[in-house]
Amino acid sequence: MGRPPCCEKTGVKKGPWTPEEDIILVSYIQEHGPGNWRAVPTNTGLLRCSKSCRLRWTNYLRPGIKRGNFTEHEEKMIIHLQALLGNRWAAIASYLPQRTDNDIKNYWNTHLKKKLNKKLEGHDHENNQDGKSSSSSSSQSKISKGQWERRLQTDIHMAKQALCEALSLDTTPSTGDSPNNNNNSSPNLPVQEPIQTCTTYASSADNIAKLLQNWMKNSPKSSSHSRSTSKMSSFNYPSIGAVSSSSPSEGTINNATIAHEGLDSLFNFNSSNNNSDVSQSMSVDEGGNFTPENNNAAIFQVESKQNFKAEINGSFHQEESKPNLETQVPFTFLEKWLLDDNSNAQAQEELMGMALGETADLF
DNA sequence: AAGAGAGGCAACCGCGAGCGC
DNA sequence: GGCGCTCGCGGTTGCCTCTCT
């Protein structure tokens, strides 16, 4: 008596999305805005279930998505927010509006978990040398309620600290956002490898660029440029800029540029409409190399601010503003919380000093 | 150069919450 | 209040790429 599937199992396409499908989806959302996902497959003719469409949009096609390596700052945010919120990736993602929950989840599972485990193992090893504590799992099982509460408090405190740092970092020019640009505050941290965005999709993006070019030429709608621009200029088609990101000088990037010329500001950014340093952060080179955002920012920068302002009140942004609103409200709240709490921080630190000291050097 | 294994990431699945009727 | 529908979230899977041997 299982729940019926969200869509018919037969006749529904699965697997990777093709550029053509992306275009169909994007153009549909351009017209109607995101939402009412149930209607998307039927109205577009896509052989995808509504869920798949929504996921594709939220995880890949949505404007303002940043791809590529996570910065040190983002990493810290994630680690601390995870300590605070647990595996509530959507909530965590709301504090990193340019990242999707899926991205953050994947990054946590593939990178940060291991990283922290290693560090913790190291700490356990050190503790073991004291001859008092056993393995992490067994010691954890022996944590008394009081200890558990203290650890929880510690986690919260750590998260607060991270947010404090993050907030102060946010106010600085986002050149600090790039681990390779700030050379660097944390000599202990490993140097990030040159950015390597998903080359699988890059080739697809290349195709999309071409397809879009043709699409705009062939489509009768292409004549209604102003309308198209007015809505689509808020797009940051993330994959366009990802074309051959590892080798920007190669020809493929030209297709994106060419496509852009054809599309004008079709894929202008950005959806982070409440973020005053959007243009900065978008123009920052993640990892000091060519990035999709960087490329987009370079190309679109002039238009973006104007369009951005003009479109803040547009319907499209209203539709897409949810994450940003979510971001804004809790962030303000957290700022307040942090500021209010900072006065009591000393007392808390005394209370939790030991545990904090244990973990502080993890980061 | 080729095969095997590991790692990374996009996409899928199932559950729960929210909303309207 | 109950029911059904839709959407969003978190866990998991499977494919693709990279690295090592």
Coordinates of C-alpha atoms (C1' of nucleotides) in Angstrom, one line a residue:
Chain A
M1 CA 0.0 0.0 0.0
G2 CA 2.7 2.4 -0.9
R3 CA 2.2 5.9 -1.9
P4 CA 1.4 6.3 -5.6
P5 CA 4.3 7.6 -7.6
C6 CA 4.4 11.3 -8.3
C7 CA 4.3 10.5 -11.9
E8 CA 3.6 7.6 -14.2
K9 CA 6.6 5.3 -14.3
T10 CA 6.1 4.6 -17.9
G11 CA 6.9 7.3 -20.5
V12 CA 8.9 9.4 -18.1
K13 CA 12.4 10.0 -19.0
K14 CA 15.1 9.7 -16.4
G15 CA 18.7 10.4 -16.2
P16 CA 20.8 13.4 -17.2
W17 CA 19.1 16.4 -18.7
T18 CA 19.9 17.4 -22.2
P19 CA 20.5 21.0 -23.2
E20 CA 17.3 20.9 -25.2
E21 CA 15.3 19.9 -22.2
D22 CA 17.0 22.6 -20.2
I23 CA 16.0 25.2 -22.8
I24 CA 12.5 24.0 -22.8
L25 CA 12.3 24.2 -19.1
V26 CA 14.0 27.5 -18.8
S27 CA 11.8 29.1 -21.5
Y28 CA 8.7 27.8 -19.8
I29 CA 9.8 29.2 -16.5
Q30 CA 10.7 32.4 -18.2
E31 CA 7.1 32.6 -19.3
H32 CA 5.3 31.4 -16.3
G33 CA 7.7 31.6 -13.5
P34 CA 8.7 28.7 -11.2
G35 CA 6.0 26.9 -9.4
N36 CA 3.0 24.7 -10.4
W37 CA 5.5 22.0 -11.3
R38 CA 2.7 19.6 -11.9
A39 CA 1.8 21.5 -15.0
V40 CA 5.3 21.9 -16.3
P41 CA 5.7 18.5 -18.0
T42 CA 2.3 18.6 -19.6
N43 CA 2.6 22.2 -20.8
T44 CA 6.1 21.9 -22.0
G45 CA 5.9 18.4 -23.4
L46 CA 8.9 17.3 -21.5
L47 CA 8.9 13.7 -20.7
R48 CA 10.0 14.4 -17.2
C49 CA 8.1 14.2 -14.0
S50 CA 7.3 17.4 -12.1
K51 CA 9.7 16.6 -9.4
S52 CA 12.5 16.2 -11.9
C53 CA 11.7 19.5 -13.4
R54 CA 11.7 21.2 -10.1
L55 CA 14.9 19.6 -9.1
R56 CA 16.6 20.5 -12.3
W57 CA 15.5 24.1 -11.9
T58 CA 16.4 24.5 -8.2
N59 CA 19.7 22.6 -8.4
Y60 CA 21.0 23.7 -11.7
L61 CA 19.0 26.2 -13.8
R62 CA 17.9 28.6 -11.1
P63 CA 19.5 32.0 -11.4
G64 CA 22.4 33.0 -9.2
I65 CA 23.7 29.5 -8.5
K66 CA 27.4 29.5 -7.9
R67 CA 29.3 26.4 -9.0
G68 CA 32.8 25.3 -8.5
N69 CA 34.9 25.0 -5.5
F70 CA 33.7 26.1 -2.1
T71 CA 35.7 28.8 -0.6
E72 CA 37.2 28.6 2.8
H73 CA 34.6 31.0 4.1
E74 CA 31.8 28.9 2.7
E75 CA 33.4 25.8 4.1
K76 CA 33.5 27.3 7.6
M77 CA 30.0 28.4 7.3
I78 CA 28.8 25.0 6.3
I79 CA 30.8 23.3 9.1
H80 CA 29.4 25.5 11.7
L81 CA 25.9 25.7 10.4
Q82 CA 25.9 21.9 10.2
A83 CA 27.0 21.8 13.8
L84 CA 24.2 24.1 14.7
L85 CA 21.4 22.9 12.4
G86 CA 22.3 19.3 11.7
N87 CA 21.6 17.9 8.3
R88 CA 19.1 20.5 7.4
W89 CA 20.7 21.3 4.1
A90 CA 18.0 23.6 2.9
A91 CA 18.3 25.7 6.0
I92 CA 22.1 25.8 5.6
A93 CA 21.7 26.6 2.0
S94 CA 19.6 29.6 2.9
Y95 CA 22.7 31.2 4.4
L96 CA 24.6 30.5 1.3
P97 CA 22.2 31.7 -1.3
Q98 CA 24.4 31.0 -4.2
R99 CA 24.7 27.3 -3.3
T100 CA 22.0 24.7 -3.5
D101 CA 21.2 22.4 -0.7
N102 CA 22.1 19.5 -2.9
D103 CA 25.5 21.1 -3.5
I104 CA 26.1 21.7 0.1
K105 CA 24.9 18.2 1.0
N106 CA 27.2 16.7 -1.6
Y107 CA 30.1 18.8 -0.5
W108 CA 29.5 17.8 3.1
N109 CA 29.3 14.2 2.4
T110 CA 32.3 14.0 0.0
H111 CA 34.7 16.5 1.5
L112 CA 33.9 18.0 4.9
K113 CA 32.8 14.9 6.6
K114 CA 36.0 13.2 5.8
K115 CA 38.0 16.3 6.7
L116 CA 36.4 16.6 10.0
N117 CA 36.7 12.9 10.7
K118 CA 40.3 13.0 10.1
K119 CA 40.7 16.0 12.4
L120 CA 38.6 14.3 15.0
E121 CA 40.6 11.1 14.7
G122 CA 43.7 13.1 15.2
H123 CA 42.2 14.6 18.3
D124 CA 41.0 11.2 19.6
H125 CA 44.4 9.9 19.0
E126 CA 45.9 12.7 21.0
N127 CA 43.4 12.0 23.7
N128 CA 44.1 8.3 23.6
Q129 CA 47.7 9.1 24.3
D130 CA 46.5 10.6 27.5
G131 CA 45.2 7.1 28.3
K132 CA 41.8 8.3 29.3
S133 CA 39.5 8.3 26.3
S134 CA 38.8 5.5 23.9
S135 CA 37.6 5.6 20.3
S136 CA 35.2 8.3 19.3
S137 CA 32.3 6.1 19.0
S138 CA 32.7 4.4 22.3
S139 CA 33.4 7.6 24.0
Q140 CA 30.4 9.2 22.5
S141 CA 28.2 6.4 23.7
K142 CA 29.4 7.2 27.2
I143 CA 28.6 10.8 27.0
S144 CA 26.4 11.7 29.8
K145 CA 23.4 13.8 29.4
G146 CA 25.2 16.8 30.9
Q147 CA 28.1 16.3 28.6
W148 CA 25.8 16.0 25.7
E149 CA 24.1 19.2 26.6
R150 CA 27.4 20.9 27.0
R151 CA 28.5 19.6 23.6
L152 CA 25.3 20.9 22.1
Q153 CA 25.9 24.3 23.6
T154 CA 29.4 24.2 22.3
D155 CA 28.1 23.4 18.8
I156 CA 25.8 26.3 19.0
H157 CA 28.4 28.6 20.3
M158 CA 30.8 27.5 17.6
A159 CA 28.1 28.2 15.0
K160 CA 27.6 31.6 16.4
Q161 CA 31.3 32.3 16.3
A162 CA 31.4 31.2 12.7
L163 CA 28.5 33.3 11.8
C164 CA 30.2 36.2 13.6
E165 CA 33.2 35.7 11.4
A166 CA 31.1 35.2 8.4
L167 CA 29.2 38.3 9.0
S168 CA 32.4 40.3 9.5
L169 CA 33.8 38.7 6.4
D170 CA 30.7 39.5 4.4
T171 CA 31.2 43.2 5.0
T172 CA 34.7 43.1 3.5
P173 CA 35.2 43.2 -0.2
S174 CA 34.7 39.7 -1.5
T175 CA 38.2 39.4 -2.7
G176 CA 38.5 37.7 0.6
D177 CA 36.1 35.2 -0.7
S178 CA 38.6 33.7 -2.9
P179 CA 41.0 31.4 -1.2
N180 CA 43.6 32.0 -3.7
N181 CA 43.3 35.7 -3.6
N182 CA 43.9 36.1 0.0
N183 CA 47.1 34.5 0.4
N184 CA 46.2 33.8 3.2
S185 CA 44.9 34.0 6.6
S186 CA 45.2 30.4 7.3
P187 CA 48.5 28.9 6.4
N188 CA 47.5 25.6 7.9
L189 CA 44.7 25.2 5.5
P190 CA 45.4 23.3 2.4
V191 CA 45.8 25.3 -0.8
Q192 CA 42.8 24.7 -2.9
E193 CA 43.3 23.1 -6.2
P194 CA 42.6 25.1 -9.3
I195 CA 39.0 25.2 -9.8
Q196 CA 37.5 22.5 -11.9
T197 CA 33.9 22.9 -12.6
C198 CA 31.8 20.1 -14.0
T199 CA 33.3 19.6 -17.4
T200 CA 30.6 17.0 -18.1
Y201 CA 28.1 19.7 -18.2
A202 CA 30.4 22.1 -19.7
S203 CA 30.2 20.4 -23.0
S204 CA 26.5 20.4 -22.7
A205 CA 26.6 24.1 -21.9
D206 CA 28.4 24.6 -25.1
N207 CA 25.6 22.9 -26.9
I208 CA 23.1 24.9 -25.0
A209 CA 24.9 28.1 -26.1
K210 CA 24.6 27.0 -29.7
L211 CA 21.1 25.9 -29.2
L212 CA 20.1 29.1 -27.6
Q213 CA 21.6 31.0 -30.4
N214 CA 19.6 29.1 -32.9
W215 CA 16.6 29.1 -30.7
M216 CA 16.7 32.9 -30.4
K217 CA 17.1 33.2 -34.1
N218 CA 14.4 30.9 -35.0
S219 CA 11.9 31.5 -32.3
P220 CA 9.2 34.0 -33.2
K221 CA 9.5 35.2 -29.7
S222 CA 13.0 36.4 -30.3
S223 CA 11.7 39.5 -32.0
S224 CA 10.0 40.6 -28.8
H225 CA 13.4 41.3 -27.4
S226 CA 12.4 43.7 -24.8
R227 CA 10.0 41.2 -23.2
S228 CA 12.5 38.5 -23.3
T229 CA 15.2 40.7 -21.9
S230 CA 13.1 42.0 -19.2
K231 CA 12.5 38.7 -17.8
M232 CA 15.5 36.7 -18.8
S233 CA 18.0 39.3 -17.9
S234 CA 17.6 38.2 -14.4
F235 CA 18.9 34.8 -15.4
N236 CA 22.3 33.6 -14.6
Y237 CA 22.4 30.5 -16.6
P238 CA 25.0 28.8 -14.6
S239 CA 26.3 26.4 -17.1
I240 CA 26.9 28.9 -19.9
G241 CA 29.9 30.3 -18.2
A242 CA 31.0 26.9 -17.2
V243 CA 32.0 26.1 -20.7
S244 CA 35.4 24.7 -20.7
S245 CA 36.0 26.4 -17.5
S246 CA 39.3 24.7 -17.1
S247 CA 40.6 26.2 -20.2
P248 CA 39.0 29.6 -20.8
S249 CA 41.1 30.3 -23.7
E250 CA 39.8 27.5 -25.7
G251 CA 37.2 28.0 -28.4
T252 CA 34.3 26.7 -26.6
I253 CA 34.0 29.7 -24.4
N254 CA 33.5 31.7 -27.5
N255 CA 30.3 29.9 -28.1
A256 CA 29.0 31.1 -24.8
T257 CA 30.1 34.6 -25.6
I258 CA 28.7 34.4 -29.1
A259 CA 25.5 33.1 -27.7
H260 CA 25.5 35.8 -25.2
E261 CA 25.9 38.4 -27.9
G262 CA 22.9 36.9 -29.6
L263 CA 21.0 36.7 -26.4
D264 CA 22.0 40.1 -25.2
S265 CA 21.3 40.1 -21.5
L266 CA 19.4 36.9 -21.6
F267 CA 21.4 35.3 -18.9
N268 CA 22.2 38.3 -16.9
F269 CA 22.5 37.7 -13.3
N270 CA 21.3 37.8 -10.5
S271 CA 18.7 36.6 -8.2
S272 CA 20.3 37.6 -5.0
N273 CA 18.4 40.8 -5.0
N274 CA 18.9 41.7 -1.4
N275 CA 22.6 41.2 -1.4
S276 CA 24.3 44.5 -1.8
D277 CA 27.6 42.9 -2.7
V278 CA 26.2 40.7 -5.3
S279 CA 28.3 42.2 -8.1
Q280 CA 31.3 41.8 -6.0
S281 CA 30.8 38.3 -5.0
M282 CA 29.8 37.4 -8.5
S283 CA 32.9 38.9 -10.0
V284 CA 35.2 37.2 -7.6
D285 CA 37.1 34.5 -9.0
E286 CA 36.5 31.4 -7.0
G287 CA 39.9 29.9 -6.6
G288 CA 41.6 32.6 -8.5
N289 CA 40.7 31.1 -11.8
F290 CA 38.2 31.4 -14.5
T291 CA 34.8 30.7 -13.1
P292 CA 31.3 30.6 -14.5
E293 CA 30.3 33.5 -12.3
N294 CA 33.4 35.4 -13.1
N295 CA 32.9 35.0 -16.7
N296 CA 29.3 36.0 -16.4
A297 CA 30.2 38.8 -14.2
A298 CA 32.8 40.1 -16.6
I299 CA 30.4 39.9 -19.5
F300 CA 27.3 41.0 -17.9
Q301 CA 28.4 43.4 -15.2
V302 CA 27.4 46.6 -16.8
E303 CA 23.9 45.5 -17.6
S304 CA 23.4 43.5 -14.5
K305 CA 23.2 46.3 -12.0
Q306 CA 20.7 48.3 -14.0
N307 CA 18.6 45.3 -14.9
F308 CA 18.9 44.0 -11.5
K309 CA 17.5 47.1 -9.9
A310 CA 14.8 47.3 -12.5
E311 CA 13.7 43.8 -12.0
I312 CA 13.8 43.5 -8.3
N313 CA 10.2 44.2 -8.3
G314 CA 9.5 42.1 -11.3
S315 CA 7.3 39.1 -11.1
F316 CA 10.0 36.8 -11.9
H317 CA 12.0 37.9 -8.9
Q318 CA 9.0 37.7 -6.8
E319 CA 8.7 34.2 -7.7
E320 CA 12.3 33.5 -7.1
S321 CA 12.8 35.7 -4.1
K322 CA 11.9 33.1 -1.6
P323 CA 15.4 31.9 -0.8
N324 CA 16.6 35.4 -0.6
L325 CA 13.8 36.5 1.7
E326 CA 14.6 33.5 3.8
T327 CA 18.2 34.5 3.7
Q328 CA 17.5 38.0 4.7
V329 CA 15.2 37.5 7.5
P330 CA 17.2 34.8 9.4
F331 CA 20.4 36.6 8.8
T332 CA 19.1 39.8 10.3
F333 CA 17.8 37.8 13.1
L334 CA 21.0 36.0 13.6
E335 CA 22.9 39.2 13.4
K336 CA 20.8 40.6 16.2
W337 CA 21.1 37.4 18.0
L338 CA 24.8 37.4 17.7
L339 CA 25.1 41.0 18.7
D340 CA 22.9 40.6 21.7
D341 CA 24.6 37.5 22.6
N342 CA 28.1 38.8 22.3
S343 CA 27.7 40.6 25.5
N344 CA 27.1 37.3 27.2
A345 CA 29.7 35.5 25.1
Q346 CA 32.3 35.8 27.7
A347 CA 30.2 34.1 30.4
Q348 CA 29.3 31.4 27.9
E349 CA 32.8 30.9 26.9
E350 CA 33.8 30.4 30.4
L351 CA 31.0 27.9 30.7
M352 CA 32.0 26.1 27.6
G353 CA 35.6 27.0 27.5
M354 CA 37.0 23.5 27.6
A355 CA 34.9 22.1 24.8
L356 CA 35.4 25.1 22.7
G357 CA 39.0 24.8 23.2
E358 CA 38.9 21.3 22.1
T359 CA 37.3 22.1 18.8
A360 CA 38.4 25.5 18.0
D361 CA 41.6 24.4 16.3
L362 CA 39.7 22.2 14.0
F363 CA 39.1 25.1 11.8
Chain B
dA1 C1' 48.1 2.1 -22.5
dA2 C1' 44.7 -0.3 -20.1
dG3 C1' 42.1 -1.8 -16.3
dA4 C1' 40.5 -1.3 -11.5
dG5 C1' 39.1 1.3 -7.8
dA6 C1' 37.8 5.7 -5.7
dG7 C1' 35.7 10.0 -5.7
dG8 C1' 32.4 13.5 -7.1
dC9 C1' 28.1 14.9 -8.5
dA10 C1' 23.5 15.0 -10.7
dA11 C1' 19.4 13.0 -10.3
dC12 C1' 16.0 9.9 -8.1
dC13 C1' 13.1 8.2 -4.3
dG14 C1' 10.2 8.4 -0.4
dC15 C1' 8.5 10.8 3.3
dG16 C1' 6.4 14.7 5.6
dA17 C1' 4.5 19.3 5.8
dG18 C1' 1.5 22.7 4.0
dC19 C1' -2.5 24.1 1.7
dG20 C1' -7.1 24.1 -0.3
dC21 C1' -11.4 22.0 -0.7
Chain C
dG1 C1' -11.5 17.6 11.0
dG2 C1' -10.5 14.7 7.0
dC3 C1' -8.8 14.1 2.6
dG4 C1' -6.1 14.7 -1.5
dC5 C1' -2.8 17.2 -3.9
dT6 C1' 1.5 19.5 -4.4
dC7 C1' 5.8 20.9 -3.0
dG8 C1' 10.2 20.7 -0.5
dC9 C1' 13.6 18.2 2.0
dG10 C1' 17.0 14.7 3.1
dG11 C1' 18.9 10.2 2.0
dT12 C1' 20.5 7.4 -1.4
dT13 C1' 21.8 5.7 -5.9
dG14 C1' 24.2 5.3 -10.2
dC15 C1' 26.9 7.2 -13.7
dC16 C1' 30.9 9.6 -15.1
dT17 C1' 35.6 11.1 -14.4
dC18 C1' 39.9 10.9 -12.3
dT19 C1' 43.8 8.6 -10.3
dC20 C1' 46.5 4.8 -9.3
dT21 C1' 48.8 0.6 -10.5

